[in-house]
Short mmCIF file of C-alpha atoms in Angstrom, two decimals:
data_model
loop_
_atom_site.label_atom_id
_atom_site.label_comp_id
_atom_site.label_asym_id
_atom_site.label_seq_id
_atom_site.Cartn_x
_atom_site.Cartn_y
_atom_site.Cartn_z
CA THR L 19 6.45 9.68 12.49
CA ASN L 20 7.49 12.10 9.68
CA MET L 21 11.46 9.67 10.29
CA GLU L 22 9.04 6.82 9.32
CA ILE L 23 8.25 8.82 6.46
CA LYS L 24 11.20 9.79 4.91
CA ARG L 25 12.69 6.40 5.12
CA ALA L 26 9.88 4.72 3.74
CA ILE L 27 10.11 7.44 0.89
CA GLN L 28 13.85 6.54 0.34
CA GLN L 29 13.48 2.95 0.52
CA LEU L 30 11.09 2.55 -1.67
CA GLU L 31 12.68 1.51 -5.29
CA VAL L 32 10.01 4.38 -7.56
CA PHE L 33 10.75 7.37 -5.37
CA LYS L 34 14.39 6.45 -6.51
CA SER L 35 15.18 9.36 -8.53
CA ILE L 36 12.58 11.89 -7.57
CA GLN L 37 14.51 15.62 -7.01
CA SER L 38 14.60 16.74 -3.27
CA ASP L 39 11.96 19.34 -2.82
CA SER L 40 9.14 16.85 -5.07
CA ALA L 41 10.15 13.89 -2.21
CA GLN L 42 9.41 16.27 0.26
CA SER L 43 6.26 17.37 -0.34
CA LEU L 44 5.46 13.53 -0.51
CA GLN L 45 6.74 13.43 2.69
CA ALA L 46 4.12 15.92 3.85
CA LYS L 47 0.86 14.66 2.57
CA ALA L 48 1.90 10.88 3.26
CA GLU L 49 1.11 9.32 5.77
CA ILE L 50 1.67 4.86 7.47
CA GLN L 51 -1.14 2.72 8.13
CA PHE L 52 -0.59 -0.61 9.73
CA LEU L 53 -2.54 -3.22 9.17
CA ASN L 54 -3.15 -6.62 10.90
CA SER L 55 -3.38 -9.72 9.13
CA ARG L 56 -6.80 -10.52 7.80
CA GLU L 57 -8.16 -6.29 7.84
CA VAL L 58 -9.11 -5.05 4.76
CA LEU L 59 -6.85 -2.07 3.55
CA VAL L 60 -9.87 -0.98 0.26
CA ASP L 61 -12.35 -3.28 -0.93
CA ASP L 62 -14.32 -3.69 -4.41
CA LYS L 63 -16.73 -0.94 -3.22
CA THR L 64 -15.23 2.46 -1.91
CA PRO L 65 -14.01 4.05 -4.21
CA VAL L 66 -9.78 4.74 -3.61
CA GLU L 67 -8.47 7.31 -3.06
CA TYR L 68 -4.79 7.47 -2.07
CA VAL L 69 -2.25 4.54 -3.64
CA TYR L 70 -1.25 2.67 -1.54
CA PHE L 71 2.67 1.30 -1.50
CA VAL L 72 3.80 -2.67 0.50
CA LEU L 73 6.02 -0.84 3.23
CA HIS L 74 6.79 -4.59 5.26
CA GLY L 75 4.89 -7.50 4.59
CA ALA L 76 1.98 -8.77 1.71
CA LEU L 77 -1.78 -7.91 0.47
CA LYS L 78 -3.34 -10.18 -0.99
CA MET L 79 -5.87 -9.51 -3.87
CA GLN L 80 -9.10 -11.31 -3.07
CA ASP L 81 -12.40 -11.93 -4.00
CA ARG L 82 -15.62 -14.18 -3.55
CA ASN L 83 -17.27 -16.70 -6.52
CA HIS L 84 -20.85 -16.64 -6.48
CA ILE L 85 -20.29 -19.76 -3.82
CA GLY L 86 -18.27 -17.44 -1.53
CA ASP L 87 -15.01 -19.33 -2.28
CA GLU L 88 -12.35 -17.57 -2.22
CA ILE L 89 -10.49 -15.92 -5.38
CA ILE L 90 -7.09 -14.87 -5.05
CA TYR L 91 -5.79 -11.96 -7.84
CA HIS L 92 -2.65 -11.50 -6.71
CA PHE L 93 -0.25 -10.61 -3.93
CA LEU L 94 1.02 -7.70 -3.81
CA THR L 95 4.82 -7.38 -1.84
CA ARG L 96 7.24 -5.32 -0.34
CA GLY L 97 7.21 -1.67 -2.55
CA ASP L 98 4.07 -3.11 -4.61
CA SER L 99 1.30 -0.01 -4.70
CA ILE L 100 -2.29 -0.02 -5.53
CA GLY L 101 -4.82 2.24 -5.88
#
């Protein structure tokens, strides 16, 4: 909902010092996306069109090597962004 988006924006450190009108503009364009465990947010074959911020939980940045083994590059946690 709109209140959830407003609350999320207010809680993220990166937006703590933005002007009220900028926050309102961001709030009007933002949406909250929920992911299930092991669900893929973006992959390396799809262009990223948005900036995503982690509000809760963690995201794993990973790939697979030539024999299919998982390679973990980084974990994103609350307040981190990608895109």
